[in-house]
Amino acid sequence: MTAVAEEPSDTPETAEEEPIKQRKNGLYPGVSDELAENMKSGWADTELRDLQPIPQAAQTAARRAALSARFPGERLVIPAGNLKTRSNDTEYAFRASVEYAYLTGNQTEDGVLVLEPEGEGHEATIYLLPRSNRENGEFWLDGQGELWVGRRHSLTEAERLYGIPASDVRELAGALREATGPVRVVRGYDAGIEAALTDKVTAERDEELRVFLSEARLVKDEFEIGELQKAVDSTVRGFEDVVKVLDKAEATSERYIEGTFFLRARVEGNDVGYGTIAAAGPHACTLHWVRNDGPVRSGDLLLLDAGVETHTYYTADVTRTLPINGRFSDIQRKIYDAVYEAQEAGIAAVQPGAKYRDFHDAAQRVLAEKLVEWGLVEGPVERVLELGLQRRWTLHGTGHMLGMDVHDCAAARTETYVDGVLEPGMCLTVEPGLYFQADDLTVPEEYRGIGVRIEDDILVTEDGNRNLSAALPRRADEVEAWMASVKG
């Protein structure tokens, strides 16, 4: 990693007025007047004058209009968030808040969308950092200057891209402190903006804003559906990549699987949508196994739960449980087939007008029936379901909404989400599983250490549903044939 500049700790506006404060153990004692003057000139005009609006500009405008209609006469403040320190002077890769990205399409740190009441609606302004200042040396002296972290768009360029008037975000906090009238802010992303509004907002009113923006994402528009399909298609290719290198994973660890999938995510998308679960053998029984440091052994199963996130933040969420040597054993196939049957029942229950809970109930019933049939729990099935006894081995819910968050729309009200009704345009996962812990003495020894989950991304359509991840085989014999063909 390149050495970091001896940047000033003060704001760029004060950099000319005070001596540059050096980083401890920095190699340069300061900046000479001659160098400072030299750095001001000799740079080409790089303004981009032929930019076209982002592909989702019409959709983001419609989303802002819906938000405006819901909160007439109120100032609405939606921050992108700030960089977060990873260690010392290094930061985590930035990901803008979902609420901000959903309404603007912009993804840069420190951005803030403000909707100012105007007439019967609102006037939207996107507040951003402008290009780095070359007169005061910010562009090369500041740790976030453009010569260190890359060029950012000018405010004029941003207006062209996002279809929203743009202003300097460094002026926003002061303006908000002086503002009057009702205001709401999406909390948890920008402490400076929240501090400027501290005497103007209430937690209850702000929560109403957050809930609205979460529920607005329950039904996806055509752009979003296209992005989700793009994410799934890349994810399918990522699973193929993993199958091709299972021999290398056996020689190393689960990390090889994680790294292989990550390469696909970074080449074709923005990132992985969540920490990849590459769980081999008994690790498959740990629902969120992300350490990925265990052995990969022939004869065991690999539970791979992974998703590519697109450049617009939409993520896939797909799970396959694969026999590492390419063939299921008898007991592995028995458990796998039960989960497959449960998933089939769950997918069939995803229909417009159906209750959201229906697909979960359908899948859980199948799993409960299998557990009773195998003698692992005493029936009848109705008793098992009423008491939730199957949960010892099924553990989790059968799915969740999917979109810009892997567990999308999480702030939505229960009555509109879990107790709601499915509508065309909703996208959710169907992911039943059976997990027999290695130390579970209530099941026969042959079951212990086997975990199986099958997960697909399902779009609710006008006449039923569409499995966005159908290109990835699910049935046991199809999985074996697919693995053999991928391995060549």
Coordinates of N, CA and C in Angstrom, one line a residue, residues 240-452:
E240 N -20.3 -21.8 -10.5 CA -19.5 -22.6 -11.5 C -18.0 -22.5 -11.3
D241 N -17.6 -21.3 -11.0 CA -16.2 -21.0 -10.7 C -15.7 -21.9 -9.5
V242 N -16.5 -22.0 -8.5 CA -16.2 -22.7 -7.3 C -16.1 -24.2 -7.6
V243 N -17.1 -24.7 -8.3 CA -17.0 -26.2 -8.6 C -15.8 -26.5 -9.4
K244 N -15.3 -25.6 -10.2 CA -14.1 -25.9 -11.0 C -12.8 -26.0 -10.2
V245 N -12.8 -25.4 -9.0 CA -11.6 -25.4 -8.2 C -11.8 -26.2 -6.9
L246 N -12.7 -27.0 -6.8 CA -12.9 -27.8 -5.5 C -11.7 -28.6 -5.1
D247 N -10.9 -29.1 -6.1 CA -9.7 -29.8 -5.8 C -8.7 -28.9 -5.1
K248 N -8.6 -27.6 -5.5 CA -7.7 -26.7 -4.9 C -8.2 -26.3 -3.5
A249 N -9.5 -26.3 -3.3 CA -10.0 -26.0 -2.0 C -9.7 -27.2 -1.0
E250 N -9.8 -28.4 -1.6 CA -9.4 -29.6 -0.7 C -7.9 -29.5 -0.3
A251 N -7.1 -28.9 -1.1 CA -5.7 -28.8 -0.8 C -5.4 -27.6 0.1
T252 N -6.4 -26.8 0.3 CA -6.2 -25.6 1.2 C -7.2 -25.5 2.2
S253 N -8.3 -24.8 2.0 CA -9.4 -24.6 3.0 C -10.6 -24.0 2.3
E254 N -11.6 -23.7 3.1 CA -12.8 -23.0 2.7 C -12.5 -21.6 2.1
R255 N -11.4 -21.1 2.6 CA -11.0 -19.7 2.1 C -10.8 -19.7 0.6
Y256 N -10.4 -20.8 0.0 CA -10.2 -20.9 -1.5 C -11.5 -20.7 -2.2
I257 N -12.6 -21.3 -1.6 CA -13.9 -21.1 -2.1 C -14.4 -19.7 -2.0
E258 N -14.2 -19.1 -0.8 CA -14.6 -17.7 -0.6 C -13.9 -16.8 -1.6
G259 N -12.6 -17.0 -1.7 CA -11.8 -16.1 -2.6 C -12.2 -16.3 -4.1
T260 N -12.5 -17.5 -4.5 CA -12.9 -17.7 -5.9 C -14.2 -17.0 -6.2
F261 N -15.2 -17.1 -5.3 CA -16.4 -16.4 -5.5 C -16.3 -14.9 -5.5
F262 N -15.4 -14.5 -4.6 CA -15.2 -13.0 -4.5 C -14.6 -12.4 -5.8
L263 N -13.8 -13.2 -6.4 CA -13.2 -12.7 -7.7 C -14.3 -12.4 -8.7
R264 N -15.2 -13.3 -8.8 CA -16.4 -13.1 -9.7 C -17.2 -11.9 -9.3
A265 N -17.4 -11.7 -8.0 CA -18.2 -10.6 -7.6 C -17.5 -9.3 -7.9
R266 N -16.2 -9.2 -7.7 CA -15.5 -8.0 -8.0 C -15.3 -7.7 -9.4
V267 N -15.2 -8.7 -10.2 CA -15.0 -8.5 -11.7 C -16.3 -8.1 -12.4
E268 N -17.4 -8.7 -12.0 CA -18.7 -8.5 -12.6 C -19.6 -7.5 -11.9
G269 N -19.3 -7.3 -10.6 CA -20.2 -6.5 -9.8 C -19.4 -5.5 -8.9
N270 N -20.1 -5.0 -7.9 CA -19.5 -4.1 -6.9 C -18.7 -4.8 -5.8
D271 N -19.3 -5.9 -5.4 CA -18.8 -6.7 -4.2 C -19.7 -7.9 -4.1
V272 N -19.4 -8.6 -3.0 CA -20.4 -9.6 -2.5 C -21.5 -8.9 -1.8
G273 N -22.7 -9.4 -1.8 CA -23.8 -8.7 -1.2 C -23.8 -8.9 0.3
Y274 N -23.0 -9.9 0.8 CA -22.9 -10.2 2.2 C -21.7 -11.2 2.3
G275 N -21.3 -11.4 3.6 CA -20.2 -12.3 3.8 C -20.5 -13.7 3.3
T276 N -19.7 -14.2 2.4 CA -19.9 -15.5 1.8 C -19.8 -16.6 2.9
I277 N -20.8 -17.5 2.8 CA -20.8 -18.7 3.7 C -20.3 -19.9 2.9
A278 N -19.1 -20.3 3.1 CA -18.5 -21.4 2.5 C -18.2 -22.5 3.5
A279 N -19.3 -23.3 3.8 CA -19.3 -24.1 5.0 C -19.2 -25.6 4.5
A280 N -18.1 -26.2 4.8 CA -17.9 -27.6 4.4 C -18.0 -28.5 5.6
G281 N -18.5 -29.7 5.4 CA -18.7 -30.7 6.4 C -19.6 -30.2 7.5
P282 N -19.3 -30.4 8.8 CA -20.2 -30.0 9.9 C -20.3 -28.5 10.0
H283 N -19.5 -27.7 9.4 CA -19.7 -26.2 9.4 C -21.0 -25.8 8.7
A284 N -21.5 -26.7 7.9 CA -22.8 -26.4 7.2 C -23.9 -26.3 8.2
C285 N -23.7 -26.8 9.4 CA -24.8 -26.7 10.5 C -24.7 -25.4 11.2
T286 N -23.7 -24.5 10.9 CA -23.6 -23.2 11.5 C -24.2 -22.2 10.5
L287 N -25.4 -21.6 10.8 CA -26.1 -20.9 9.8 C -25.4 -19.8 9.1
H288 N -24.6 -19.0 9.9 CA -23.9 -17.9 9.3 C -22.4 -18.2 9.5
W289 N -21.9 -19.3 9.0 CA -20.5 -19.6 9.0 C -19.7 -18.7 8.0
V290 N -19.0 -17.7 8.5 CA -18.3 -16.8 7.6 C -16.8 -16.8 7.9
R291 N -16.3 -17.6 8.9 CA -14.9 -17.7 9.2 C -14.2 -18.4 8.0
N292 N -14.9 -19.4 7.4 CA -14.4 -20.0 6.2 C -12.9 -20.4 6.3
D293 N -12.6 -21.0 7.4 CA -11.2 -21.4 7.6 C -11.0 -22.9 7.8
G294 N -12.1 -23.7 7.6 CA -12.1 -25.1 7.8 C -11.7 -25.9 6.6
P295 N -11.4 -27.2 6.8 CA -11.0 -28.1 5.7 C -12.1 -28.4 4.8
V296 N -11.8 -28.8 3.6 CA -12.7 -29.2 2.5 C -12.4 -30.6 2.2
R297 N -13.2 -31.5 2.5 CA -12.9 -33.0 2.4 C -13.8 -33.7 1.5
S298 N -13.2 -34.5 0.6 CA -14.0 -35.4 -0.2 C -14.9 -36.3 0.6
G299 N -16.2 -36.4 0.2 CA -17.1 -37.2 0.9 C -18.0 -36.4 1.8
D300 N -17.6 -35.1 2.1 CA -18.5 -34.2 2.8 C -19.3 -33.4 1.9
L301 N -20.2 -32.6 2.4 CA -21.0 -31.6 1.7 C -20.4 -30.2 1.8
L302 N -20.6 -29.4 0.8 CA -20.3 -28.0 0.9 C -21.6 -27.2 0.8
L303 N -21.9 -26.4 1.8 CA -23.0 -25.5 1.8 C -22.4 -24.1 1.4
L304 N -22.7 -23.7 0.2 CA -22.3 -22.4 -0.3 C -23.4 -21.4 -0.4
D305 N -23.4 -20.4 0.4 CA -24.5 -19.4 0.4 C -23.8 -18.1 0.0
A306 N -24.1 -17.6 -1.2 CA -23.3 -16.4 -1.7 C -24.1 -15.6 -2.7
G307 N -23.7 -14.4 -2.8 CA -24.4 -13.5 -3.8 C -23.6 -12.4 -4.3
V308 N -23.6 -12.1 -5.6 CA -22.9 -11.0 -6.2 C -23.8 -9.8 -6.0
E309 N -23.2 -8.6 -5.7 CA -23.9 -7.4 -5.6 C -23.5 -6.6 -6.8
T310 N -24.5 -6.0 -7.5 CA -24.3 -5.2 -8.7 C -23.7 -3.9 -8.4
H311 N -23.3 -3.1 -9.4 CA -22.7 -1.8 -9.2 C -23.8 -0.8 -8.7
T312 N -25.1 -1.2 -8.7 CA -26.2 -0.4 -8.2 C -26.7 -0.9 -6.9
Y313 N -26.0 -1.8 -6.3 CA -26.2 -2.3 -4.9 C -27.3 -3.4 -4.8
Y314 N -27.8 -4.0 -5.9 CA -28.8 -5.0 -5.8 C -28.0 -6.4 -5.7
T315 N -28.5 -7.2 -4.7 CA -27.7 -8.4 -4.5 C -28.6 -9.7 -4.7
A316 N -27.9 -10.7 -5.2 CA -28.5 -12.0 -5.2 C -28.2 -12.7 -3.8
D317 N -28.9 -13.8 -3.6 CA -28.8 -14.6 -2.4 C -29.1 -16.0 -2.7
V318 N -28.1 -16.8 -3.0 CA -28.4 -18.1 -3.5 C -27.6 -19.1 -2.7
T319 N -28.2 -20.3 -2.4 CA -27.5 -21.3 -1.6 C -27.6 -22.7 -2.4
R320 N -26.5 -23.4 -2.5 CA -26.5 -24.7 -3.0 C -25.7 -25.6 -2.0
T321 N -26.1 -26.8 -1.8 CA -25.4 -27.7 -1.0 C -24.9 -28.8 -1.9
L322 N -23.6 -28.9 -2.1 CA -22.9 -29.7 -3.1 C -22.1 -30.8 -2.5
P323 N -22.1 -32.0 -3.1 CA -21.2 -33.0 -2.6 C -19.8 -32.7 -3.2
I324 N -18.8 -32.6 -2.3 CA -17.5 -32.2 -2.7 C -16.9 -33.1 -3.7
N325 N -17.1 -34.4 -3.6 CA -16.6 -35.3 -4.6 C -17.5 -35.5 -5.8
G326 N -18.6 -34.8 -5.8 CA -19.5 -34.9 -7.0 C -20.6 -35.8 -6.9
R327 N -20.7 -36.6 -5.8 CA -21.8 -37.6 -5.7 C -22.3 -37.6 -4.2
F328 N -23.6 -37.6 -4.1 CA -24.2 -37.7 -2.7 C -24.1 -39.1 -2.2
S329 N -23.8 -39.2 -0.9 CA -24.0 -40.5 -0.3 C -25.5 -40.8 -0.1
D330 N -25.9 -42.0 0.3 CA -27.3 -42.3 0.5 C -27.9 -41.4 1.6
I331 N -27.3 -41.2 2.7 CA -27.9 -40.4 3.8 C -27.9 -38.9 3.4
Q332 N -26.8 -38.5 2.7 CA -26.8 -37.1 2.2 C -28.0 -36.8 1.2
R333 N -28.2 -37.8 0.3 CA -29.2 -37.6 -0.7 C -30.6 -37.6 0.0
K334 N -30.8 -38.5 1.0 CA -32.0 -38.6 1.7 C -32.4 -37.2 2.4
I335 N -31.4 -36.6 3.0 CA -31.7 -35.3 3.7 C -31.8 -34.2 2.6
Y336 N -31.0 -34.3 1.6 CA -31.1 -33.3 0.5 C -32.4 -33.3 -0.2
D337 N -32.9 -34.5 -0.5 CA -34.2 -34.7 -1.2 C -35.3 -34.1 -0.3
A338 N -35.2 -34.3 1.0 CA -36.3 -33.7 1.9 C -36.3 -32.2 1.8
V339 N -35.1 -31.6 1.8 CA -35.1 -30.2 1.7 C -35.5 -29.7 0.3
Y340 N -35.2 -30.4 -0.7 CA -35.6 -30.1 -2.0 C -37.1 -30.1 -2.1
E341 N -37.7 -31.1 -1.6 CA -39.2 -31.3 -1.6 C -39.8 -30.1 -0.8
A342 N -39.2 -29.7 0.3 CA -39.8 -28.6 1.1 C -39.7 -27.3 0.3
Q343 N -38.5 -27.1 -0.4 CA -38.4 -25.9 -1.2 C -39.4 -25.9 -2.4
E344 N -39.6 -27.0 -3.0 CA -40.6 -27.1 -4.1 C -42.0 -26.6 -3.6
A345 N -42.3 -27.1 -2.4 CA -43.6 -26.7 -1.8 C -43.6 -25.2 -1.5
G346 N -42.5 -24.7 -1.0 CA -42.4 -23.3 -0.7 C -42.5 -22.4 -1.9
I347 N -41.8 -22.8 -3.0 CA -41.8 -22.0 -4.2 C -43.2 -22.0 -4.8
A348 N -43.9 -23.1 -4.7 CA -45.3 -23.2 -5.3 C -46.2 -22.3 -4.6
A349 N -46.0 -22.0 -3.3 CA -46.9 -21.1 -2.5 C -46.6 -19.7 -2.8
V350 N -45.6 -19.3 -3.5 CA -45.3 -17.9 -3.8 C -46.2 -17.5 -5.0
Q351 N -47.3 -16.8 -4.7 CA -48.3 -16.4 -5.7 C -48.8 -15.0 -5.3
P352 N -49.2 -14.2 -6.3 CA -49.8 -12.9 -6.0 C -51.1 -13.1 -5.2
G353 N -51.3 -12.4 -4.2 CA -52.5 -12.6 -3.3 C -52.4 -13.5 -2.2
A354 N -51.3 -14.3 -2.2 CA -51.1 -15.3 -1.1 C -50.5 -14.5 0.1
K355 N -50.7 -15.1 1.2 CA -50.1 -14.5 2.4 C -48.5 -14.7 2.3
Y356 N -47.8 -13.7 2.8 CA -46.4 -13.8 2.9 C -45.9 -15.1 3.6
R357 N -46.6 -15.5 4.7 CA -46.2 -16.6 5.5 C -46.5 -17.9 4.8
D358 N -47.2 -18.0 3.7 CA -47.7 -19.2 3.1 C -46.5 -20.1 2.7
F359 N -45.5 -19.5 2.1 CA -44.4 -20.3 1.6 C -43.6 -20.9 2.7
H360 N -43.4 -20.1 3.8 CA -42.8 -20.7 5.0 C -43.5 -21.8 5.6
D361 N -44.8 -21.7 5.7 CA -45.7 -22.7 6.3 C -45.6 -24.0 5.5
A362 N -45.7 -23.8 4.1 CA -45.7 -25.0 3.2 C -44.4 -25.7 3.3
A363 N -43.2 -25.0 3.4 CA -41.9 -25.7 3.5 C -41.8 -26.4 4.8
Q364 N -42.2 -25.7 5.9 CA -42.0 -26.3 7.2 C -42.8 -27.5 7.4
R365 N -44.0 -27.5 6.8 CA -44.9 -28.7 6.9 C -44.2 -30.0 6.3
V366 N -43.5 -29.8 5.2 CA -42.8 -30.9 4.5 C -41.7 -31.4 5.4
L367 N -40.9 -30.4 6.0 CA -39.8 -30.8 6.8 C -40.3 -31.5 8.1
A368 N -41.4 -31.1 8.7 CA -41.9 -31.7 9.8 C -42.4 -33.1 9.5
E369 N -43.0 -33.3 8.4 CA -43.5 -34.6 7.9 C -42.3 -35.6 7.8
K370 N -41.2 -35.1 7.3 CA -40.0 -35.9 7.1 C -39.4 -36.3 8.5
L371 N -39.3 -35.4 9.4 CA -38.8 -35.7 10.7 C -39.6 -36.7 11.4
V372 N -40.9 -36.6 11.3 CA -41.8 -37.6 11.9 C -41.6 -38.9 11.2
E373 N -41.6 -38.9 9.9 CA -41.4 -40.2 9.1 C -40.1 -40.9 9.5
W374 N -39.1 -40.1 9.8 CA -37.8 -40.7 10.1 C -37.7 -41.1 11.6
G375 N -38.7 -40.8 12.3 CA -38.7 -41.1 13.8 C -37.9 -40.2 14.6
L376 N -37.5 -39.0 14.1 CA -36.7 -38.1 14.9 C -37.5 -37.3 15.9
V377 N -38.8 -37.2 15.6 CA -39.7 -36.4 16.5 C -41.0 -37.1 16.5
E378 N -41.7 -37.1 17.6 CA -43.0 -37.8 17.7 C -44.1 -36.9 17.1
G379 N -44.9 -37.6 16.3 CA -46.1 -36.9 15.6 C -47.3 -36.8 16.6
P380 N -48.4 -36.4 16.0 CA -48.6 -36.1 14.6 C -48.0 -34.8 14.2
V381 N -48.0 -34.6 12.8 CA -47.3 -33.4 12.3 C -47.9 -32.1 12.8
E382 N -49.3 -32.1 13.0 CA -49.9 -30.9 13.5 C -49.3 -30.5 14.8
R383 N -49.1 -31.5 15.7 CA -48.6 -31.2 17.0 C -47.2 -30.7 16.9
V384 N -46.4 -31.3 16.0 CA -45.0 -30.8 15.8 C -45.0 -29.3 15.4
L385 N -45.8 -29.0 14.4 CA -45.8 -27.6 13.9 C -46.4 -26.6 15.0
E386 N -47.4 -27.1 15.7 CA -48.0 -26.2 16.7 C -47.0 -25.9 17.8
L387 N -46.2 -26.9 18.2 CA -45.2 -26.7 19.2 C -43.8 -26.2 18.7
G388 N -43.7 -26.2 17.4 CA -42.4 -25.8 16.8 C -41.3 -26.7 17.0
L389 N -41.6 -28.0 17.2 CA -40.6 -29.0 17.5 C -39.6 -29.2 16.4
Q390 N -40.0 -29.0 15.2 CA -39.1 -29.2 14.0 C -38.0 -28.2 14.0
R391 N -38.1 -27.1 14.8 CA -37.1 -26.0 14.7 C -35.8 -26.5 15.3
R392 N -35.7 -27.5 16.0 CA -34.4 -28.0 16.5 C -33.5 -28.3 15.3
W393 N -34.1 -28.7 14.2 CA -33.3 -29.1 13.0 C -33.5 -28.2 11.8
T394 N -34.6 -27.3 11.9 CA -34.8 -26.4 10.7 C -34.3 -24.9 11.1
L395 N -34.4 -24.6 12.3 CA -33.8 -23.4 12.9 C -34.4 -22.0 12.4
H396 N -34.3 -21.8 11.1 CA -34.5 -20.4 10.7 C -35.8 -20.3 9.9
G397 N -36.3 -19.1 9.6 CA -37.4 -18.8 8.7 C -37.0 -19.3 7.3
T398 N -38.0 -19.4 6.4 CA -37.8 -20.0 5.1 C -37.5 -19.0 4.1
G399 N -37.4 -17.7 4.4 CA -37.0 -16.7 3.4 C -37.1 -15.3 3.9
H400 N -36.9 -14.4 3.0 CA -36.9 -13.0 3.3 C -37.0 -12.2 2.1
M401 N -37.3 -10.9 2.2 CA -37.3 -10.0 1.0 C -35.9 -9.8 0.6
L402 N -35.7 -9.5 -0.7 CA -34.4 -9.3 -1.3 C -34.4 -8.1 -2.2
G403 N -33.2 -7.4 -2.1 CA -33.1 -6.2 -3.0 C -31.8 -5.5 -2.8
M404 N -31.8 -4.2 -2.4 CA -30.5 -3.5 -2.1 C -29.9 -4.0 -0.8
D405 N -30.6 -4.5 0.1 CA -30.1 -5.2 1.2 C -30.4 -6.7 1.0
V406 N -29.5 -7.6 1.5 CA -29.8 -9.0 1.4 C -31.0 -9.3 2.2
H407 N -31.2 -8.8 3.3 CA -32.5 -8.9 4.1 C -33.2 -7.5 3.9
D408 N -33.8 -7.4 2.8 CA -34.3 -6.1 2.3 C -35.6 -5.7 3.1
C409 N -35.9 -4.4 3.2 CA -37.1 -3.9 3.7 C -37.2 -4.2 5.2
A410 N -36.1 -4.3 5.9 CA -36.2 -4.9 7.3 C -36.9 -4.0 8.2
A411 N -37.0 -2.7 7.9 CA -37.7 -1.7 8.8 C -39.2 -1.6 8.6
A412 N -39.7 -2.4 7.6 CA -41.1 -2.3 7.3 C -41.9 -2.8 8.5
R413 N -43.2 -2.3 8.5 CA -44.1 -2.8 9.6 C -44.4 -4.2 9.4
T414 N -44.6 -4.9 10.5 CA -44.9 -6.3 10.5 C -46.2 -6.6 9.6
E415 N -47.2 -5.7 9.8 CA -48.4 -5.9 9.0 C -48.3 -5.8 7.5
T416 N -47.2 -5.1 7.1 CA -47.0 -5.0 5.6 C -46.0 -6.0 5.1
Y417 N -45.3 -6.6 6.0 CA -44.2 -7.5 5.6 C -44.6 -8.9 6.0
V418 N -44.3 -9.4 7.1 CA -44.5 -10.8 7.5 C -46.0 -11.1 7.5
D419 N -46.8 -10.2 7.9 CA -48.3 -10.5 8.0 C -49.0 -9.9 6.7
G420 N -48.2 -9.5 5.7 CA -48.7 -8.9 4.5 C -49.1 -10.0 3.5
V421 N -49.4 -9.4 2.3 CA -49.8 -10.2 1.1 C -48.8 -10.0 0.0
L422 N -48.5 -11.0 -0.7 CA -47.6 -10.9 -1.8 C -48.2 -10.2 -3.0
E423 N -47.4 -9.3 -3.6 CA -47.8 -8.6 -4.8 C -46.8 -8.8 -5.9
P424 N -47.2 -8.7 -7.2 CA -46.3 -8.7 -8.3 C -45.2 -7.7 -8.2
G425 N -44.0 -8.1 -8.4 CA -42.8 -7.2 -8.2 C -42.1 -7.4 -6.9
M426 N -42.7 -8.1 -6.0 CA -41.9 -8.5 -4.8 C -40.9 -9.6 -5.1
C427 N -39.7 -9.5 -4.5 CA -38.7 -10.5 -4.7 C -38.3 -11.1 -3.4
L428 N -38.3 -12.4 -3.2 CA -37.9 -13.0 -1.9 C -37.2 -14.3 -2.1
T429 N -36.5 -14.7 -1.1 CA -35.8 -16.0 -1.1 C -36.7 -17.1 -0.5
V430 N -36.5 -18.3 -1.1 CA -37.1 -19.5 -0.5 C -36.0 -20.4 -0.2
E431 N -35.7 -20.7 1.2 CA -34.5 -21.3 1.6 C -34.7 -22.3 2.8
P432 N -35.4 -23.3 2.6 CA -35.5 -24.3 3.7 C -34.2 -25.0 4.0
G433 N -34.1 -25.5 5.2 CA -32.8 -26.3 5.5 C -33.1 -27.2 6.6
L434 N -32.2 -28.2 6.6 CA -32.1 -29.2 7.7 C -30.7 -29.2 8.2
Y435 N -30.5 -29.2 9.5 CA -29.2 -29.1 10.1 C -29.1 -30.0 11.3
F436 N -28.3 -31.0 11.2 CA -28.1 -32.0 12.2 C -26.7 -31.8 12.8
Q437 N -26.7 -31.2 14.0 CA -25.4 -30.8 14.6 C -24.5 -32.0 14.9
A438 N -23.2 -31.8 14.9 CA -22.3 -32.9 15.1 C -22.4 -33.5 16.5
D439 N -22.9 -32.7 17.4 CA -23.0 -33.2 18.8 C -24.5 -33.5 19.2
D440 N -25.4 -33.7 18.3 CA -26.8 -33.9 18.6 C -27.0 -35.4 18.8
L441 N -27.2 -35.7 20.1 CA -27.4 -37.1 20.4 C -28.8 -37.6 20.2
T442 N -29.7 -36.8 19.8 CA -31.1 -37.2 19.6 C -31.3 -37.8 18.2
V443 N -30.3 -37.7 17.4 CA -30.5 -38.3 16.0 C -29.4 -39.4 15.8
P444 N -29.7 -40.3 14.9 CA -28.7 -41.4 14.6 C -27.4 -40.8 14.2
E445 N -26.3 -41.5 14.5 CA -25.0 -41.0 14.2 C -24.7 -40.6 12.7
E446 N -25.4 -41.3 11.8 CA -25.2 -41.1 10.4 C -25.7 -39.7 10.0
Y447 N -26.6 -39.1 10.7 CA -27.2 -37.8 10.4 C -26.2 -36.7 10.9
R448 N -25.4 -37.0 11.9 CA -24.7 -35.9 12.6 C -23.7 -35.2 11.7
G449 N -23.6 -33.9 11.8 CA -22.7 -33.2 11.0 C -23.1 -32.9 9.5
I450 N -24.4 -33.2 9.2 CA -24.9 -32.9 7.9 C -25.8 -31.7 7.9
G451 N -25.5 -30.7 7.1 CA -26.4 -29.6 7.0 C -26.7 -29.3 5.5
V452 N -28.0 -29.1 5.2 CA -28.4 -28.9 3.8 C -29.3 -27.7 3.8

